[in-house]
Structure formats: C-alpha cells, structure tokens
Coordinates of C-alpha atoms and ligand atoms in Angstrom, one line a residue:
M1 CA -15.7 20.1 -15.4
P2 CA -11.7 21.1 -15.7
Q3 CA -10.1 21.2 -19.1
I4 CA -7.7 18.4 -19.5
T5 CA -6.4 19.5 -23.0
K6 CA -2.9 19.1 -22.4
S7 CA -3.3 15.8 -20.4
I8 CA -5.0 14.1 -23.4
E9 CA -2.2 15.3 -25.6
L10 CA 0.5 13.9 -23.2
F11 CA -1.3 10.6 -22.6
E12 CA -1.6 10.2 -26.7
K13 CA 2.0 10.8 -27.1
A14 CA 3.1 8.6 -24.3
K15 CA 1.0 5.6 -25.7
K16 CA 3.7 5.5 -28.8
F17 CA 6.6 5.3 -26.5
I18 CA 5.4 3.5 -23.0
P19 CA 3.3 0.5 -22.9
G20 CA -0.3 1.8 -22.0
G21 CA 1.2 5.1 -21.7
V22 CA 2.1 4.6 -18.2
N23 CA 4.6 3.3 -15.8
S24 CA 2.4 1.3 -13.5
P25 CA -0.9 -0.1 -14.8
V26 CA -3.5 1.4 -12.4
R27 CA -2.4 4.9 -13.2
A28 CA -4.2 4.5 -16.8
F29 CA -7.4 4.7 -15.6
K30 CA -8.6 1.6 -17.1
S31 CA -11.3 0.7 -14.5
V32 CA -12.9 4.1 -14.4
G33 CA -12.5 5.1 -18.1
G34 CA -11.1 8.4 -19.2
T35 CA -7.9 10.0 -19.6
P36 CA -5.1 10.2 -16.9
I37 CA -4.5 13.2 -15.5
Y38 CA -0.9 14.6 -16.0
M39 CA 0.3 16.0 -12.8
A40 CA 2.9 19.1 -12.9
K41 CA 3.4 19.9 -9.3
G42 CA 2.6 18.5 -5.7
S43 CA 2.2 20.7 -2.5
G44 CA 1.1 19.5 0.7
A45 CA -2.6 17.6 0.1
Y46 CA -2.7 19.4 -3.5
M47 CA -1.7 18.7 -6.8
T48 CA -1.9 20.6 -10.0
D49 CA -2.1 19.2 -13.2
V50 CA -0.4 20.4 -16.6
D51 CA -3.5 22.3 -17.4
G52 CA -3.4 24.4 -14.2
N53 CA -6.4 22.6 -12.3
T54 CA -5.8 21.9 -8.7
Y55 CA -6.8 18.6 -7.0
L56 CA -7.4 17.6 -3.3
D57 CA -5.3 14.4 -3.2
Y58 CA -6.5 11.2 -1.4
V59 CA -3.8 9.1 -3.4
G60 CA -0.7 10.2 -1.7
S61 CA 1.4 8.6 -4.5
W62 CA -0.3 5.5 -3.3
G63 CA 0.5 5.6 0.1
P64 CA 3.8 7.1 0.9
F65 CA 2.4 10.8 1.5
I66 CA 1.4 10.5 5.2
L67 CA 2.8 13.9 5.8
G68 CA 1.8 15.1 2.3
S69 CA 3.8 16.1 -0.8
M70 CA 6.9 18.3 -0.6
H71 CA 7.1 18.2 3.5
P72 CA 9.3 21.2 4.2
R73 CA 11.7 19.2 6.4
I74 CA 11.9 16.3 4.0
T75 CA 12.6 18.7 0.8
A76 CA 15.0 20.6 3.2
A77 CA 16.8 17.2 4.1
L78 CA 17.1 16.2 0.5
E79 CA 18.4 19.4 -0.4
Y80 CA 21.2 19.0 2.1
T81 CA 21.9 15.7 1.2
L82 CA 22.4 16.9 -2.5
K83 CA 24.6 19.5 -1.9
N84 CA 26.9 18.2 1.1
I85 CA 26.7 14.2 0.4
G86 CA 25.9 12.9 -2.8
T87 CA 23.6 10.8 -4.7
S88 CA 25.2 7.3 -4.4
F89 CA 28.5 5.9 -3.3
G90 CA 28.2 1.9 -3.6
T91 CA 29.8 1.7 -0.3
P92 CA 28.6 1.6 3.1
I93 CA 27.3 5.1 4.6
E94 CA 26.6 6.0 8.0
M95 CA 22.9 6.9 7.2
E96 CA 22.2 3.2 6.5
I97 CA 23.0 2.5 10.4
E98 CA 20.6 5.2 11.5
I99 CA 17.8 4.1 9.4
A100 CA 18.3 0.4 10.3
E101 CA 18.6 1.2 14.2
L102 CA 15.5 3.6 14.3
L103 CA 13.5 0.7 12.2
C104 CA 14.5 -2.0 14.7
K105 CA 13.3 0.4 17.7
I106 CA 10.1 1.1 15.8
V107 CA 8.7 -1.9 14.5
P108 CA 8.2 -4.9 16.9
S109 CA 9.2 -7.7 14.9
L110 CA 12.6 -6.1 13.7
E111 CA 15.9 -7.2 15.0
M112 CA 17.9 -6.9 11.8
V113 CA 16.8 -5.1 8.5
R114 CA 18.0 -4.8 4.9
M115 CA 17.0 -2.0 2.7
V116 CA 16.1 -2.5 -0.9
N117 CA 14.2 0.0 -3.4
S118 CA 10.7 -0.9 -3.6
G119 CA 8.0 -3.1 -1.9
T120 CA 8.2 -5.8 -4.7
E121 CA 11.9 -6.3 -4.0
A122 CA 11.4 -6.4 -0.3
T123 CA 8.8 -9.3 -0.6
M124 CA 10.5 -11.2 -3.1
S125 CA 13.6 -11.3 -0.9
A126 CA 11.6 -11.9 2.2
V127 CA 10.0 -15.2 0.5
R128 CA 13.5 -16.3 -0.7
L129 CA 14.7 -15.9 2.7
A130 CA 11.7 -18.0 4.0
R131 CA 12.6 -20.8 1.7
G132 CA 16.2 -20.6 2.2
Y133 CA 15.7 -21.0 5.9
T134 CA 13.1 -23.7 5.7
G135 CA 14.4 -25.5 3.0
R136 CA 10.7 -25.7 1.8
D137 CA 9.1 -24.5 -1.5
K138 CA 5.7 -23.4 -1.2
I139 CA 4.1 -20.4 0.1
I140 CA 0.6 -19.4 1.1
K141 CA -1.0 -16.1 0.2
F142 CA -4.4 -14.6 0.4
E143 CA -6.8 -14.1 -2.4
G144 CA -7.0 -10.4 -3.1
C145 CA -3.8 -9.7 -1.3
Y146 CA -0.9 -7.7 -3.2
H147 CA 2.6 -8.1 -2.5
G148 CA 4.3 -6.5 -5.7
H149 CA 4.7 -8.2 -9.1
G150 CA 7.0 -10.9 -8.2
D151 CA 6.2 -14.0 -10.0
S152 CA 5.3 -15.9 -6.9
F153 CA 2.8 -13.4 -6.0
L154 CA 0.7 -12.8 -9.2
I155 CA -1.9 -15.3 -8.4
K156 CA -5.1 -13.9 -7.4
A157 CA -3.3 -10.4 -6.5
G158 CA -5.7 -7.4 -5.9
S159 CA -6.2 -4.3 -7.4
G160 CA -4.1 -3.8 -10.5
A161 CA -4.6 -7.4 -11.8
L162 CA -8.0 -7.3 -10.6
T163 CA -9.2 -4.4 -12.2
L164 CA -7.8 -5.6 -15.5
G165 CA -9.4 -8.8 -15.2
A166 CA -6.4 -10.6 -15.3
P167 CA -5.5 -12.4 -12.0
D168 CA -3.0 -14.4 -13.6
S169 CA -0.3 -13.1 -15.9
P170 CA 1.1 -15.0 -18.8
G171 CA 4.9 -15.3 -18.1
V172 CA 4.7 -16.6 -14.7
T173 CA 5.5 -20.5 -15.0
K174 CA 3.4 -23.3 -14.3
G175 CA 6.1 -24.3 -11.6
T176 CA 5.9 -21.0 -9.9
A177 CA 2.2 -20.7 -9.8
M178 CA 2.0 -24.3 -8.5
D179 CA 4.4 -23.3 -5.4
T180 CA 2.1 -20.4 -4.4
L181 CA -1.3 -21.6 -2.6
N182 CA -4.3 -19.2 -2.0
A183 CA -6.2 -19.1 1.2
T184 CA -9.1 -16.9 2.0
Y185 CA -8.6 -13.7 3.8
N186 CA -10.0 -13.8 7.8
D187 CA -10.7 -17.6 7.2
I188 CA -8.3 -19.5 9.5
E189 CA -9.9 -22.8 8.3
S190 CA -8.9 -22.3 4.8
V191 CA -5.2 -22.0 5.9
K192 CA -5.3 -24.9 8.2
L193 CA -6.6 -26.9 5.2
L194 CA -3.8 -25.9 3.0
V195 CA -0.9 -26.5 5.4
Q196 CA -2.6 -29.9 6.4
E197 CA -2.5 -30.9 2.7
N198 CA 0.8 -29.7 2.0
K199 CA 2.4 -30.6 5.4
G200 CA 6.1 -29.9 5.8
Q201 CA 6.1 -28.4 2.5
V202 CA 5.0 -24.7 3.3
A203 CA 8.3 -22.2 3.8
A204 CA 5.9 -19.0 4.4
I205 CA 2.5 -17.3 5.0
I206 CA 2.5 -13.8 3.8
I207 CA -0.4 -11.5 4.4
E208 CA -1.1 -8.0 4.4
P209 CA -2.4 -7.4 8.0
V210 CA -4.7 -4.5 6.7
A211 CA -5.3 -5.5 3.2
G212 CA -5.1 -2.4 1.2
N213 CA -5.1 -3.7 -2.3
T214 CA -8.8 -5.0 -2.6
G215 CA -10.1 -1.9 -1.3
V216 CA -9.5 -1.8 2.5
I217 CA -10.0 -5.1 4.5
P218 CA -9.1 -5.3 8.2
A219 CA -7.8 -8.8 9.5
Q220 CA -10.5 -9.7 12.0
P221 CA -9.7 -10.0 15.7
G222 CA -8.2 -13.2 16.3
F223 CA -7.5 -14.1 12.7
L224 CA -3.7 -13.0 12.6
A225 CA -3.2 -14.3 16.1
A226 CA -4.5 -18.0 15.0
L227 CA -1.9 -17.6 12.0
R228 CA 0.8 -16.8 14.4
E229 CA -0.2 -19.8 16.5
L230 CA -0.4 -22.2 13.2
C231 CA 3.0 -21.0 11.7
T232 CA 5.0 -21.4 15.0
A233 CA 3.3 -24.8 15.4
E234 CA 4.4 -25.9 11.8
G235 CA 7.7 -24.3 11.6
I236 CA 6.3 -21.7 8.9
V237 CA 7.8 -18.1 8.6
L238 CA 5.0 -15.7 9.1
I239 CA 5.6 -12.7 6.8
F240 CA 3.6 -9.5 7.4
D241 CA 3.7 -7.4 4.2
E242 CA 3.4 -3.7 6.1
V243 CA 4.3 -2.1 2.7
M244 CA 1.1 -0.1 2.8
C245 CA -0.1 -0.4 6.4
G246 CA 3.3 0.1 8.1
F247 CA 3.9 3.3 9.6
R248 CA 0.3 4.2 8.4
V249 CA -2.3 2.4 10.8
A250 CA 0.3 3.1 13.6
L251 CA 3.8 4.1 13.8
G252 CA 5.1 0.3 14.4
G253 CA 2.5 -0.9 11.9
A254 CA -0.4 -3.3 11.8
Q255 CA 1.8 -5.4 14.1
S256 CA 2.0 -3.1 17.0
L257 CA -1.9 -2.1 16.6
Y258 CA -3.1 -5.9 16.8
G259 CA -0.3 -6.9 19.1
V260 CA 0.6 -9.9 16.8
T261 CA 4.6 -10.5 15.9
P262 CA 5.5 -11.8 12.4
D263 CA 8.9 -13.6 11.9
L264 CA 9.6 -11.4 8.9
T265 CA 8.1 -7.8 7.9
T266 CA 8.3 -6.2 4.5
M267 CA 8.2 -2.5 4.3
G268 CA 7.9 0.4 1.4
K269 CA 6.1 3.2 0.5
I270 CA 6.0 5.8 3.7
I271 CA 9.6 4.2 4.6
G272 CA 10.7 6.1 1.5
G273 CA 8.9 9.6 2.0
G274 CA 8.3 9.5 -1.8
L275 CA 11.3 8.1 -3.0
P276 CA 11.8 4.4 -4.0
V277 CA 12.6 2.8 -0.7
G278 CA 11.8 -0.8 0.5
A279 CA 13.1 -2.9 3.4
F280 CA 12.6 -6.3 4.9
G281 CA 13.6 -7.5 8.3
G282 CA 12.7 -9.7 11.3
K283 CA 14.1 -12.1 13.6
R284 CA 18.1 -12.2 13.9
E285 CA 18.1 -16.1 13.4
I286 CA 16.5 -15.8 9.9
M287 CA 18.0 -12.2 8.9
E288 CA 21.6 -13.8 9.5
R289 CA 21.0 -16.2 6.7
V290 CA 21.0 -13.1 4.4
A291 CA 24.3 -12.5 2.3
P292 CA 26.9 -11.7 2.9
L293 CA 26.5 -13.2 6.4
G294 CA 24.4 -16.1 5.2
D295 CA 23.9 -18.2 2.0
V296 CA 20.5 -16.6 0.9
Y297 CA 21.6 -14.0 -2.1
Q298 CA 20.2 -10.7 -1.9
A299 CA 21.6 -7.4 -3.2
G300 CA 21.0 -3.9 -4.9
T301 CA 23.2 -1.4 -6.8
L302 CA 21.7 1.6 -5.5
S303 CA 20.2 -0.2 -2.0
G304 CA 20.5 2.4 0.7
N305 CA 21.4 5.3 -1.5
P306 CA 21.7 8.5 0.6
L307 CA 18.9 10.4 -1.1
A308 CA 16.4 7.9 -0.9
L309 CA 17.3 7.3 2.8
T310 CA 17.3 10.7 3.6
A311 CA 13.8 11.0 2.6
G312 CA 12.6 8.1 4.5
L313 CA 14.7 8.8 7.6
E314 CA 13.1 12.2 7.7
T315 CA 9.5 10.9 7.2
L316 CA 10.0 8.6 10.4
K317 CA 11.8 11.3 12.6
I318 CA 8.9 13.5 11.8
L319 CA 6.2 10.9 12.5
I320 CA 8.1 10.2 15.8
D321 CA 8.4 13.9 16.8
E322 CA 5.0 14.8 15.7
N323 CA 2.7 11.8 16.6
P324 CA 0.1 12.6 13.8
Y325 CA -1.8 9.3 14.4
P326 CA -4.6 10.5 16.9
E327 CA -5.2 13.4 14.4
L328 CA -5.3 11.1 11.4
E329 CA -7.9 9.1 13.3
R330 CA -9.9 12.0 14.1
K331 CA -9.9 13.2 10.6
A332 CA -10.4 9.7 9.1
K333 CA -13.4 9.8 11.4
I334 CA -14.9 12.8 10.3
I335 CA -14.5 11.7 6.7
E336 CA -16.2 8.1 7.6
A337 CA -19.1 9.9 9.4
G338 CA -19.7 12.5 6.8
F339 CA -19.8 9.8 4.0
S340 CA -22.1 7.8 6.2
D341 CA -24.4 10.6 6.7
N342 CA -24.6 11.2 2.7
L343 CA -25.2 7.4 2.3
K344 CA -28.0 7.6 4.9
K345 CA -29.8 10.7 3.3
L346 CA -29.5 9.1 -0.1
G347 CA -30.9 5.8 1.0
L348 CA -27.9 4.0 0.2
N349 CA -26.5 1.1 2.2
Y350 CA -22.7 0.8 0.9
V351 CA -20.0 -0.4 3.0
Q352 CA -17.2 1.8 4.4
N353 CA -14.2 -0.3 5.8
R354 CA -11.5 1.8 7.6
V355 CA -8.4 1.3 9.7
G356 CA -6.8 4.5 10.8
S357 CA -6.2 6.7 7.9
M358 CA -6.6 4.0 5.2
S359 CA -10.5 3.6 4.2
C360 CA -12.3 2.3 1.5
L361 CA -16.1 2.9 0.5
F362 CA -17.3 -0.2 -1.5
F363 CA -20.2 0.2 -3.9
T364 CA -22.0 -2.8 -2.2
G365 CA -24.3 -3.7 0.8
T366 CA -22.3 -6.9 1.4
P367 CA -19.9 -6.5 4.3
V368 CA -16.5 -6.9 3.0
V369 CA -14.3 -9.2 4.6
N370 CA -12.5 -10.9 1.7
Y371 CA -11.9 -11.0 -1.8
S372 CA -15.1 -12.7 -2.9
T373 CA -17.3 -10.0 -0.9
A374 CA -14.9 -7.1 -2.1
I375 CA -15.9 -8.1 -5.8
T376 CA -19.4 -8.0 -5.1
A377 CA -19.0 -4.0 -5.6
N378 CA -20.4 -2.3 -8.4
V379 CA -17.5 -0.9 -10.4
K380 CA -19.5 0.9 -12.8
K381 CA -21.2 2.9 -10.1
H382 CA -17.6 3.5 -8.6
G383 CA -16.4 4.7 -11.8
K384 CA -19.1 7.2 -12.0
Y385 CA -18.3 8.4 -8.4
F386 CA -14.6 8.8 -9.3
H387 CA -15.3 11.0 -12.3
S388 CA -17.7 13.2 -10.2
L389 CA -15.3 13.4 -7.4
L390 CA -12.3 14.4 -10.2
D391 CA -14.7 17.1 -11.9
Q392 CA -15.1 18.5 -8.4
G393 CA -11.3 18.5 -7.8
I394 CA -11.1 15.6 -5.5
Y395 CA -8.5 12.9 -6.6
T396 CA -9.1 9.7 -5.1
A397 CA -7.7 6.3 -6.6
P398 CA -8.9 5.4 -10.2
S399 CA -10.1 2.1 -8.7
Q400 CA -12.7 0.7 -6.8
F401 CA -10.1 -1.7 -5.1
E402 CA -8.0 0.9 -3.7
A403 CA -7.7 2.7 -0.5
M404 CA -8.3 6.6 0.4
F405 CA -5.3 7.8 2.4
I406 CA -5.9 10.9 4.8
S407 CA -2.9 12.7 5.4
A408 CA -1.5 14.8 8.4
V409 CA -1.8 18.2 5.9
H410 CA -5.6 17.5 4.9
T411 CA -7.2 20.3 7.0
D412 CA -10.9 20.1 8.4
E413 CA -11.9 22.5 5.7
D414 CA -10.7 20.1 3.1
L415 CA -12.6 17.6 4.6
E416 CA -15.7 19.4 4.7
K417 CA -15.4 20.1 1.0
T418 CA -14.7 16.3 0.4
I419 CA -17.8 15.3 2.4
K420 CA -19.9 17.7 0.2
A421 CA -18.2 16.5 -3.1
N422 CA -19.1 12.9 -2.0
Y423 CA -22.6 13.5 -1.6
N424 CA -22.7 15.0 -5.1
A425 CA -20.6 12.1 -6.4
L426 CA -23.0 9.5 -4.7
V427 CA -26.1 11.1 -6.4
A428 CA -24.0 10.9 -10.1
S429 CA -23.1 7.3 -9.4
E430 CA -27.0 6.3 -8.9
K431 CA -27.7 8.1 -12.4
Ligands
PLP501 C1 2.5 -1.3 -3.0 C2 2.6 -2.7 -2.3 C3 3.5 -3.4 -2.7 C4 4.5 -3.2 -3.9 O1 5.6 -2.4 -3.5 P1 6.1 -1.3 -4.8 O2 7.0 -0.5 -4.3 O3 5.3 -0.9 -5.8 O4 6.9 -2.5 -5.6 C5 3.6 -4.7 -2.0 N1 3.0 -5.0 -0.9 C6 2.0 -4.4 -0.8 C7 0.9 -4.5 0.4 C8 1.8 -3.1 -1.3 O5 0.8 -2.2 -1.0

C-alpha cells in the first residue's frame, strides 16, 4: 500500500479554501471513498504523486491525453509559443485559421468552427445557436449523457451528478428544467414520442454518440441514423457532443466511425492537448448565425489563445502524422481480452463495453445499453476494485460511471501489469 501522507495533509488544507477540496467534483473520490491523490508530475502514461508514488494512468486527465502526458512534440511546441509568440492578444492570430481549417478537414460535419475554452462552453453555445436558428425553445437530451455543467444539461446528467446521487441541481430554474426533455439512450421510440408530444417546439437533440459519462455505452447500430432521419424530417438540429469521443474513437470522431453526420458538433478534451480548449461547429448555414456574422451572441476573452491552440494543434498534427488508432485498438483489445479471462477464471459475469480506446468494466451482469441498465452496477464492489488497483499503482477513474482511456504511450508491458492487477482487484472486490 503506498504511503499518501502528504496527499492527506494537502486535502485537509484544501477543504478549508476550496469547496470539497477540489475544483471539479469527481476528483474528490466521493463515490469510492478515501483521499484524493495529489499529483506532482506527469510523464507519458505515468503520474507521480506528492509522496513519490508512481501510478500507471488510465484517466489521462479525463480524456485529453490520447498521446500521454508531456508528449515531447507538444511540450516543444508550447515552449516555442511561450518564447516567441505570447500567451494572449485578444486580436485574431493566424493559428486560429490553421486549427479551424484543419478541424473542418478532419471532422465530417464541420464547415465552420468557433473555438471556446471548455466542453461546457461548446455545448452551451451550440444549444443557444440551435435555439436561435430554429426559433424553438426545447431540447432533447438522453438520460445519463453529460454535456458539461450548463443549466440546460443538469437534468439526469451522468457521472458527476450520478455519483453524488443528485441528478438535478438546485439553482437550475424550473423553466430551464422544463425546456430539457430526457429520452432513453438507444431507444428511438422514446425520442419519437417526445418529438410528437412537443411538435414544432424542439430546437435540438443533443447526444454523446458514444456515451462516456455513464461508463461507456455505444450507440447501437441504426440508432444514430434513425435520430438523423427524425431530425431532418422535423427540422430539429442534431448535435453530436463529441467532447469525449471526438478524436478518440477515430480521428474524425464517432460521426466518421458510424457514418452519421450531425448538424452541429461540440468538441473538447483531446482538441486542447491538455490545455483548456473547446470548439463547436457544423453546417455553414447554421454557423453563419453566430455573432458577429449572425445574431446569436457568443464570445470569449481568451478563446483561441495561442498557448491553448498550440497544444491542440500539435496534438491533431501528431494524430494525423502517426495514426495511432490501429495501435490503440490493438492495445484496448489486449486489455479487454485480459479482463475477460480474469472474469472467467473467477466465475464473474461482469459486462465490458468498449469503443476503440475508451472502455468500461461494469460491475453488473446486465448488458449496459442505457442509464437504467448502467445503474444496476454494484458501486460498492467497484469502490473496492478501484482501491485495490490504486494500491497496485494503477490509476483508474474514481467512479464506476467513467471511462478507462488507453493512450498511445501505454506499452504492452504496462498492459500486462494492468491485467495482473485487474485479477487481484477483482478478487478484492468480491471480499
Ligand atoms: C467532459 C465533457 C463535457 C464538458 O467538458 P468540460 O471541458 O469539462 O466543460 C461535455 N460533454 C462531454 C461528452 C464530456 O465528456
């Protein structure tokens, strides 16, 4: 068991000055118990904590680190920008055009794109735009999908809220809540019913095409295509929230993997290469409504700043140059098969969901296809599993309802170590 004395001290101090000691709830280990680990240094697939313990990292800063932490090309690019360009201007810079052009080339649905500073900003802005464009108020989201912490989305909103057992947050007005309709993931009839009941009032349907905030739940074949058809028929803006799965399940995101093209796409995480970046974009006709070209207001003092764009741009360039996706698939398959063997050996029937390098082991025997099947998972067992892995130096998400991310810098040796640790942790979870 690693000594975490300094982490414990820091957490006690943090709680005096920061609500819950953290700047984002799921970091607080609430659902698994114990003290969050304070990290001191990241390097590739590893993180070292303030007490000197080293962990093999499968959280990857919650998604951005598809190339690992401190990739030499990204740090070199950041150093160059710091020394030679600057951190911010508040004027247009050439790099903004470069990343916008590249994104439009990579992501099928993008004809125009606006950079923002987080995934939350991207989804909030996309929904405002869809409302402005359609002149309608209501949106449909899916139970268990997370789209950041904008008011409209905090209704049955996946992991953070789910783990705290507070799916609806105080402070969200009744009016806002009433404009957000919740459908069942992978159930097209539930969507059609809502659309019928709210005929001519639905501005947008927003979905994670690979749901990654209630564990991992892939959209079933045909479901996304049926949503596309429904939106086209009803004049509803289809928004794919690819903040997590974009550039992760494929370079062009889930929309390129499944061949379904949304009207708008929201991005984040990988697109910032570890710095705070988000983006939204899509059809020219809709994006032309964004200010200053159009009448739908959206702005940001630090949007498109050189430092953030440098990390994002370099990440995208490496992904294009190196095409790590076949390797990521191979590695993810090794983990999946290894975990599967372990489960079999122990006579456990737990479910694994996976799309490319994002996966989740659910502590349930029920196939997980939506929110209600996800929450059949035994979170107590997951908590024991998590802590056993942590004790063995493997850092996974401190919640049952989060994804495990494999990166390009996880080695086969790392994977083997992880499979062995998984066996021990499964044994521990059953005690
Ligand atoms: C993480 C995430 C967000 C929110 O992004 P932030 O950068 O945390 O604001 C939105 N949508 C999805 C699908 C996400 O995974």
